[in-house]
Amino acid sequence: MSNFSVVREFVLLGFSHLHEFQILLFAFILLIYVLTVLGNLAIITLTCLDSHLHSPMYFFLCNFSFMEMLVTSTVVPRMLADLLCTHKTIFPAECLTQSFLYFSLGSTHFLILTDMAFDRYVAICRPLHYPTIMNGPVCVKLVVVCWVVGFLSIVSPTLQKTRLWFCNPNIISHYFCDSAPLLKLSCSDTRHIECMDFFLSLLFVLATMLLIIVSYVLIVAAVLHIPSFSGRQKAFSTCASHLTVVVLGYGSAIFIYLRPGKGHSTHLNKVVALMTTVVTPFLNLFIFTLWNEKVKEVIEDMTKRLLFRDAAVHR
């Protein structure tokens, strides 16, 4: 340790190499972030207020929207501030807190997607038993387990990171405290933490993805036995939005955390992570609303009621 100076703060490099595009990038990310938060709030409000959306599918969607707001709010506000500041420092405690929240919410994200796949499996493959299996208490328990397991699983690696020594250079080549760039700065032995991070990535990404794949294999097998084309189309349409979100979410997670040689393309990792934390949550809003007939019907019905109320008031 005598050959190193222990750091008291980190510098988030972020997108410092894009000097001339900082303001443009700030405006773009801020716009998407505000629309994402407002859109998810709208989905949560619609789900709570409209009785047509009081079903397990939309209960899981409501939790997913709430989680999307939290995970983007864990990263984006700090990134926006750093885009306007020249002093991009962050204290170790703040950095570890951000990392803990990001990965806890990320783990919860994959678990809730698995719940949604199970819900679709029961609805299509066992429709007569659906009200019994996916009753209110069961749905609440499934969601509570997702949140509890997602957060508790990240406690141990986070506590181990608090015991690490961090030495110069203190520059994190990222716009938030991602695990791999943070561990690179440690002058302690991080092999055990890296193995634990990789194991958790396998558990929450590949294991849940396998469960989702099994669910959809069974769903496809059941749908192919439906005699009418319209029945098959209706069954597939209820899964289309969820399956699209699964492909977007799992594709980026596997690229960043499970592909070999991930430490050699830092700039590419930052771009993909930006897609995951900023762009994908924004796209998910359109996927879950524009591709969902019932949500579109509720939005249209509520819009008509508001317009009718305004017209009545002006009379």
C-alpha positions as a Markdown table, in Angstrom:
| # | Residue | x | y | z |
|---|---|---|---|---|
| 1 | Met | 0.0 | 0.0 | 0.0 |
| 2 | Ser | 3.0 | 2.3 | 0.5 |
| 3 | Asn | 3.3 | 2.6 | -3.3 |
| 4 | Phe | -0.3 | 3.9 | -3.7 |
| 5 | Ser | -2.2 | 6.9 | -2.6 |
| 6 | Val | -5.7 | 6.0 | -1.3 |
| 7 | Val | -8.4 | 8.0 | -3.0 |
| 8 | Arg | -11.2 | 9.9 | -1.2 |
| 9 | Glu | -13.3 | 10.5 | -4.2 |
| 10 | Phe | -13.9 | 9.2 | -7.7 |
| 11 | Val | -14.2 | 11.1 | -11.0 |
| 12 | Leu | -16.9 | 9.9 | -13.4 |
| 13 | Leu | -15.5 | 10.3 | -16.9 |
| 14 | Gly | -18.9 | 9.9 | -18.5 |
| 15 | Phe | -19.0 | 11.4 | -22.0 |
| 16 | Ser | -16.2 | 13.9 | -21.4 |
| 17 | His | -14.7 | 13.0 | -24.8 |
| 18 | Leu | -17.8 | 14.5 | -26.5 |
| 19 | His | -17.0 | 18.1 | -25.6 |
| 20 | Glu | -18.9 | 19.8 | -28.4 |
| 21 | Phe | -22.0 | 17.6 | -27.9 |
| 22 | Gln | -22.4 | 18.0 | -24.1 |
| 23 | Ile | -25.4 | 20.4 | -24.3 |
| 24 | Leu | -27.1 | 18.6 | -27.1 |
| 25 | Leu | -26.7 | 15.3 | -25.2 |
| 26 | Phe | -28.0 | 16.9 | -22.0 |
| 27 | Ala | -31.1 | 18.2 | -23.8 |
| 28 | Phe | -31.8 | 14.8 | -25.5 |
| 29 | Ile | -31.4 | 12.8 | -22.3 |
| 30 | Leu | -33.4 | 15.3 | -20.2 |
| 31 | Leu | -36.3 | 15.2 | -22.7 |
| 32 | Ile | -36.4 | 11.4 | -22.8 |
| 33 | Tyr | -36.1 | 11.1 | -19.0 |
| 34 | Val | -39.0 | 13.5 | -18.4 |
| 35 | Leu | -41.2 | 11.7 | -20.9 |
| 36 | Thr | -40.2 | 8.4 | -19.4 |
| 37 | Val | -41.1 | 9.4 | -15.9 |
| 38 | Leu | -44.4 | 11.1 | -16.9 |
| 39 | Gly | -45.3 | 8.1 | -19.1 |
| 40 | Asn | -44.8 | 5.6 | -16.4 |
| 41 | Leu | -46.7 | 7.7 | -13.9 |
| 42 | Ala | -49.6 | 7.8 | -16.5 |
| 43 | Ile | -49.5 | 4.0 | -16.7 |
| 44 | Ile | -49.6 | 3.6 | -12.9 |
| 45 | Thr | -52.4 | 6.1 | -12.6 |
| 46 | Leu | -54.5 | 4.5 | -15.4 |
| 47 | Thr | -54.0 | 1.0 | -13.8 |
| 48 | Cys | -55.1 | 2.3 | -10.4 |
| 49 | Leu | -58.1 | 4.3 | -11.6 |
| 50 | Asp | -59.6 | 2.2 | -14.3 |
| 51 | Ser | -61.4 | -1.0 | -13.3 |
| 52 | His | -60.8 | -2.6 | -16.8 |
| 53 | Leu | -57.1 | -2.8 | -15.9 |
| 54 | His | -57.5 | -4.4 | -12.5 |
| 55 | Ser | -56.0 | -7.7 | -13.5 |
| 56 | Pro | -52.8 | -9.6 | -12.8 |
| 57 | Met | -51.3 | -8.6 | -16.1 |
| 58 | Tyr | -51.6 | -4.9 | -15.4 |
| 59 | Phe | -50.7 | -5.3 | -11.8 |
| 60 | Phe | -47.3 | -6.6 | -12.9 |
| 61 | Leu | -47.1 | -3.9 | -15.5 |
| 62 | Cys | -47.8 | -1.3 | -12.8 |
| 63 | Asn | -44.9 | -2.6 | -10.7 |
| 64 | Phe | -42.7 | -2.8 | -13.8 |
| 65 | Ser | -43.4 | 0.9 | -14.6 |
| 66 | Phe | -42.6 | 1.9 | -11.0 |
| 67 | Met | -39.3 | 0.0 | -11.2 |
| 68 | Glu | -38.4 | 1.6 | -14.5 |
| 69 | Met | -38.9 | 5.0 | -13.0 |
| 70 | Leu | -36.6 | 4.2 | -10.1 |
| 71 | Val | -33.8 | 2.6 | -12.1 |
| 72 | Thr | -33.6 | 5.6 | -14.5 |
| 73 | Ser | -33.8 | 8.0 | -11.6 |
| 74 | Thr | -30.9 | 6.2 | -10.0 |
| 75 | Val | -28.6 | 7.0 | -12.9 |
| 76 | Val | -30.0 | 9.8 | -15.1 |
| 77 | Pro | -30.2 | 12.8 | -12.7 |
| 78 | Arg | -26.5 | 12.4 | -11.8 |
| 79 | Met | -25.5 | 12.0 | -15.4 |
| 80 | Leu | -27.4 | 15.1 | -16.4 |
| 81 | Ala | -25.6 | 17.1 | -13.7 |
| 82 | Asp | -22.2 | 15.8 | -14.8 |
| 83 | Leu | -22.9 | 16.9 | -18.4 |
| 84 | Leu | -23.2 | 20.5 | -17.3 |
| 85 | Cys | -20.4 | 20.4 | -14.7 |
| 86 | Thr | -16.6 | 20.4 | -15.1 |
| 87 | His | -16.1 | 18.9 | -11.6 |
| 88 | Lys | -17.5 | 15.4 | -11.9 |
| 89 | Thr | -16.5 | 13.9 | -8.6 |
| 90 | Ile | -18.4 | 11.4 | -6.5 |
| 91 | Phe | -17.6 | 10.1 | -3.0 |
| 92 | Pro | -17.1 | 6.4 | -2.5 |
| 93 | Ala | -20.2 | 6.0 | -0.2 |
| 94 | Glu | -22.4 | 7.8 | -2.8 |
| 95 | Cys | -20.9 | 5.7 | -5.6 |
| 96 | Leu | -21.6 | 2.4 | -3.8 |
| 97 | Thr | -25.1 | 3.5 | -2.9 |
| 98 | Gln | -25.8 | 4.3 | -6.6 |
| 99 | Ser | -24.3 | 0.9 | -7.6 |
| 100 | Phe | -26.4 | -0.9 | -5.0 |
| 101 | Leu | -29.6 | 0.7 | -6.1 |
| 102 | Tyr | -28.9 | 0.2 | -9.8 |
| 103 | Phe | -28.1 | -3.5 | -9.5 |
| 104 | Ser | -30.9 | -4.2 | -7.0 |
| 105 | Leu | -33.5 | -2.6 | -9.3 |
| 106 | Gly | -31.9 | -4.4 | -12.3 |
| 107 | Ser | -32.3 | -7.7 | -10.5 |
| 108 | Thr | -35.9 | -6.9 | -9.7 |
| 109 | His | -36.4 | -6.0 | -13.3 |
| 110 | Phe | -35.6 | -9.5 | -14.6 |
| 111 | Leu | -37.7 | -11.1 | -11.8 |
| 112 | Ile | -40.8 | -9.1 | -12.7 |
| 113 | Leu | -40.4 | -9.9 | -16.4 |
| 114 | Thr | -40.3 | -13.6 | -15.3 |
| 115 | Asp | -43.5 | -13.1 | -13.3 |
| 116 | Met | -45.1 | -11.5 | -16.4 |
| 117 | Ala | -44.1 | -14.5 | -18.5 |
| 118 | Phe | -45.6 | -16.9 | -15.9 |
| 119 | Asp | -48.8 | -14.8 | -15.9 |
| 120 | Arg | -49.1 | -15.1 | -19.7 |
| 121 | Tyr | -48.4 | -18.9 | -19.5 |
| 122 | Val | -51.2 | -19.4 | -17.0 |
| 123 | Ala | -53.6 | -17.2 | -19.0 |
| 124 | Ile | -53.1 | -19.0 | -22.3 |
| 125 | Cys | -52.2 | -22.6 | -21.2 |
| 126 | Arg | -54.6 | -22.9 | -18.3 |
| 127 | Pro | -57.3 | -20.3 | -18.9 |
| 128 | Leu | -59.9 | -22.1 | -16.7 |
| 129 | His | -57.7 | -22.1 | -13.7 |
| 130 | Tyr | -56.3 | -18.6 | -14.3 |
| 131 | Pro | -58.6 | -16.8 | -11.8 |
| 132 | Thr | -57.7 | -19.3 | -9.1 |
| 133 | Ile | -54.0 | -19.5 | -9.7 |
| 134 | Met | -53.3 | -15.8 | -10.3 |
| 135 | Asn | -55.5 | -14.4 | -7.6 |
| 136 | Gly | -54.8 | -11.1 | -5.8 |
| 137 | Pro | -52.8 | -12.5 | -2.8 |
| 138 | Val | -50.6 | -14.7 | -5.1 |
| 139 | Cys | -49.8 | -11.7 | -7.4 |
| 140 | Val | -48.9 | -9.6 | -4.4 |
| 141 | Lys | -46.6 | -12.3 | -3.0 |
| 142 | Leu | -44.9 | -12.8 | -6.4 |
| 143 | Val | -44.1 | -9.1 | -6.6 |
| 144 | Val | -43.0 | -8.8 | -3.0 |
| 145 | Val | -40.6 | -11.8 | -3.6 |
| 146 | Cys | -39.2 | -10.0 | -6.7 |
| 147 | Trp | -38.4 | -6.8 | -4.7 |
| 148 | Val | -37.1 | -8.6 | -1.6 |
| 149 | Val | -34.9 | -11.1 | -3.5 |
| 150 | Gly | -33.7 | -8.4 | -5.9 |
| 151 | Phe | -32.4 | -6.1 | -3.1 |
| 152 | Leu | -31.1 | -8.8 | -0.7 |
| 153 | Ser | -29.0 | -10.4 | -3.4 |
| 154 | Ile | -26.9 | -7.3 | -3.9 |
| 155 | Val | -26.3 | -6.6 | -0.2 |
| 156 | Ser | -23.4 | -9.1 | 0.2 |
| 157 | Pro | -21.3 | -7.9 | -2.8 |
| 158 | Thr | -21.9 | -4.3 | -1.9 |
| 159 | Leu | -20.8 | -4.8 | 1.7 |
| 160 | Gln | -17.6 | -6.5 | 0.4 |
| 161 | Lys | -16.9 | -3.5 | -1.9 |
| 162 | Thr | -17.0 | -1.2 | 1.2 |
| 163 | Arg | -14.0 | -3.1 | 2.5 |
| 164 | Leu | -11.9 | -2.5 | -0.6 |
| 165 | Trp | -9.0 | -0.1 | -0.8 |
| 166 | Phe | -9.2 | 2.2 | -3.9 |
| 167 | Cys | -6.0 | 3.7 | -5.2 |
| 168 | Asn | -5.0 | 6.2 | -7.9 |
| 169 | Pro | -6.0 | 6.7 | -10.7 |
| 170 | Asn | -9.4 | 7.5 | -9.4 |
| 171 | Ile | -11.2 | 7.9 | -12.8 |
| 172 | Ile | -14.2 | 5.7 | -13.5 |
| 173 | Ser | -14.6 | 5.4 | -17.2 |
| 174 | His | -18.3 | 5.4 | -17.1 |
| 175 | Tyr | -21.2 | 7.8 | -16.4 |
| 176 | Phe | -22.3 | 5.9 | -13.3 |
| 177 | Cys | -20.7 | 3.6 | -10.8 |
| 178 | Asp | -20.9 | 0.3 | -12.7 |
| 179 | Ser | -19.3 | -2.6 | -10.9 |
| 180 | Ala | -16.6 | -3.6 | -13.4 |
| 181 | Pro | -15.1 | -0.1 | -13.9 |
| 182 | Leu | -15.2 | 0.5 | -10.1 |
| 183 | Leu | -13.4 | -2.8 | -9.3 |
| 184 | Lys | -10.7 | -1.9 | -11.7 |
| 185 | Leu | -9.7 | 1.0 | -9.5 |
| 186 | Ser | -9.2 | -1.2 | -6.4 |
| 187 | Cys | -5.7 | -2.2 | -5.2 |
| 188 | Ser | -7.3 | -5.0 | -3.1 |
| 189 | Asp | -7.9 | -8.5 | -4.3 |
| 190 | Thr | -11.3 | -8.3 | -6.1 |
| 191 | Arg | -11.4 | -11.8 | -7.6 |
| 192 | His | -14.0 | -13.1 | -5.1 |
| 193 | Ile | -16.3 | -10.1 | -5.7 |
| 194 | Glu | -15.9 | -10.5 | -9.5 |
| 195 | Cys | -16.9 | -14.1 | -9.2 |
| 196 | Met | -19.9 | -13.2 | -7.1 |
| 197 | Asp | -20.9 | -10.5 | -9.6 |
| 198 | Phe | -20.7 | -13.0 | -12.4 |
| 199 | Phe | -22.7 | -15.6 | -10.5 |
| 200 | Leu | -25.4 | -13.1 | -9.8 |
| 201 | Ser | -25.4 | -12.1 | -13.5 |
| 202 | Leu | -25.9 | -15.7 | -14.5 |
| 203 | Leu | -28.6 | -16.2 | -11.9 |
| 204 | Phe | -30.7 | -13.1 | -12.7 |
| 205 | Val | -30.1 | -12.9 | -16.4 |
| 206 | Leu | -29.6 | -16.4 | -17.8 |
| 207 | Ala | -31.7 | -18.3 | -15.2 |
| 208 | Thr | -34.7 | -16.0 | -15.5 |
| 209 | Met | -34.3 | -16.0 | -19.3 |
| 210 | Leu | -34.4 | -19.8 | -19.3 |
| 211 | Leu | -37.7 | -19.7 | -17.4 |
| 212 | Ile | -39.1 | -17.1 | -19.8 |
| 213 | Ile | -38.1 | -19.3 | -22.8 |
| 214 | Val | -39.7 | -22.4 | -21.3 |
| 215 | Ser | -42.9 | -20.3 | -20.6 |
| 216 | Tyr | -43.0 | -19.2 | -24.3 |
| 217 | Val | -42.3 | -22.6 | -25.7 |
| 218 | Leu | -45.3 | -23.9 | -23.7 |
| 219 | Ile | -47.4 | -20.9 | -24.8 |
| 220 | Val | -46.5 | -21.4 | -28.5 |
| 221 | Ala | -47.4 | -25.1 | -28.2 |
| 222 | Ala | -50.7 | -24.2 | -26.7 |
| 223 | Val | -51.5 | -21.5 | -29.2 |
| 224 | Leu | -50.8 | -23.7 | -32.2 |
| 225 | His | -53.6 | -26.0 | -31.0 |
| 226 | Ile | -56.2 | -23.2 | -31.2 |
| 227 | Pro | -58.3 | -24.0 | -34.3 |
| 228 | Ser | -59.2 | -20.4 | -35.4 |
| 229 | Phe | -56.6 | -18.0 | -36.9 |
| 230 | Ser | -58.2 | -15.1 | -35.0 |
| 231 | Gly | -57.9 | -17.0 | -31.7 |
| 232 | Arg | -54.2 | -17.6 | -32.4 |
| 233 | Gln | -53.6 | -14.0 | -33.4 |
| 234 | Lys | -55.3 | -12.7 | -30.2 |
| 235 | Ala | -53.3 | -15.1 | -28.0 |
| 236 | Phe | -50.0 | -14.0 | -29.6 |
| 237 | Ser | -50.9 | -10.3 | -29.4 |
| 238 | Thr | -51.2 | -10.5 | -25.6 |
| 239 | Cys | -47.6 | -11.7 | -25.5 |
| 240 | Ala | -46.0 | -9.5 | -28.2 |
| 241 | Ser | -45.3 | -6.4 | -26.0 |
| 242 | His | -43.8 | -8.5 | -23.2 |
| 243 | Leu | -41.6 | -10.5 | -25.5 |
| 244 | Thr | -40.3 | -7.4 | -27.2 |
| 245 | Val | -39.3 | -5.9 | -23.8 |
| 246 | Val | -37.6 | -9.2 | -22.9 |
| 247 | Val | -35.5 | -9.1 | -26.1 |
| 248 | Leu | -34.5 | -5.5 | -25.5 |
| 249 | Gly | -33.7 | -6.0 | -21.8 |
| 250 | Tyr | -31.9 | -9.3 | -21.9 |
| 251 | Gly | -30.0 | -8.4 | -25.1 |
| 252 | Ser | -28.3 | -5.4 | -23.6 |
| 253 | Ala | -27.7 | -7.1 | -20.2 |
| 254 | Ile | -26.0 | -10.1 | -21.8 |
| 255 | Phe | -23.9 | -7.8 | -24.0 |
| 256 | Ile | -22.6 | -5.8 | -21.1 |
| 257 | Tyr | -22.3 | -8.3 | -18.2 |
| 258 | Leu | -22.0 | -11.8 | -19.7 |
| 259 | Arg | -20.0 | -11.5 | -23.0 |
| 260 | Pro | -16.3 | -12.4 | -22.9 |
| 261 | Gly | -13.8 | -9.5 | -23.1 |
| 262 | Lys | -16.2 | -7.0 | -21.8 |
| 263 | Gly | -13.5 | -4.8 | -20.3 |
| 264 | His | -11.9 | -4.0 | -23.7 |
| 265 | Ser | -14.6 | -1.8 | -25.2 |
| 266 | Thr | -15.4 | 0.8 | -22.6 |
| 267 | His | -17.0 | 3.3 | -25.0 |
| 268 | Leu | -19.2 | 0.6 | -26.5 |
| 269 | Asn | -20.3 | -0.5 | -23.1 |
| 270 | Lys | -21.2 | 3.1 | -22.2 |
| 271 | Val | -23.4 | 3.4 | -25.3 |
| 272 | Val | -25.2 | 0.1 | -24.7 |
| 273 | Ala | -25.7 | 1.0 | -21.0 |
| 274 | Leu | -27.1 | 4.4 | -22.1 |
| 275 | Met | -29.6 | 2.5 | -24.3 |
| 276 | Thr | -30.5 | 0.3 | -21.2 |
| 277 | Thr | -30.9 | 3.1 | -18.7 |
| 278 | Val | -32.4 | 5.9 | -20.9 |
| 279 | Val | -33.7 | 4.7 | -24.3 |
| 280 | Thr | -35.1 | 1.3 | -23.5 |
| 281 | Pro | -37.4 | 2.5 | -20.6 |
| 282 | Phe | -38.7 | 5.2 | -23.0 |
| 283 | Leu | -39.4 | 2.6 | -25.8 |
| 284 | Asn | -41.1 | 0.3 | -23.3 |
| 285 | Leu | -43.7 | 2.9 | -22.7 |
| 286 | Phe | -44.8 | 2.7 | -26.4 |
| 287 | Ile | -44.4 | -1.1 | -26.5 |
| 288 | Phe | -46.7 | -1.6 | -23.5 |
| 289 | Thr | -49.3 | 1.0 | -24.6 |
| 290 | Leu | -49.4 | 1.2 | -28.5 |
| 291 | Trp | -49.2 | -2.6 | -28.7 |
| 292 | Asn | -51.9 | -3.2 | -26.1 |
| 293 | Glu | -55.4 | -2.9 | -27.3 |
| 294 | Lys | -57.0 | -2.7 | -23.8 |
| 295 | Val | -54.6 | 0.1 | -22.7 |
| 296 | Lys | -55.3 | 2.0 | -25.9 |
| 297 | Glu | -59.1 | 1.6 | -25.3 |
| 298 | Val | -58.8 | 2.9 | -21.7 |
| 299 | Ile | -56.7 | 5.9 | -22.9 |
| 300 | Glu | -59.2 | 6.7 | -25.7 |
| 301 | Asp | -62.1 | 6.3 | -23.3 |
| 302 | Met | -60.5 | 8.5 | -20.6 |
| 303 | Thr | -59.6 | 11.2 | -23.3 |
| 304 | Lys | -63.2 | 11.2 | -24.5 |
| 305 | Arg | -64.5 | 11.6 | -20.9 |
| 306 | Leu | -62.1 | 14.5 | -20.3 |
| 307 | Leu | -63.1 | 16.2 | -23.5 |
| 308 | Phe | -66.8 | 15.7 | -22.8 |
| 309 | Arg | -66.3 | 17.1 | -19.2 |
| 310 | Asp | -64.5 | 20.2 | -20.6 |
| 311 | Ala | -67.2 | 20.8 | -23.2 |
| 312 | Ala | -69.9 | 20.5 | -20.5 |
| 313 | Val | -68.0 | 23.0 | -18.2 |
| 314 | His | -67.7 | 25.5 | -21.0 |
| 315 | Arg | -71.4 | 25.3 | -21.7 |
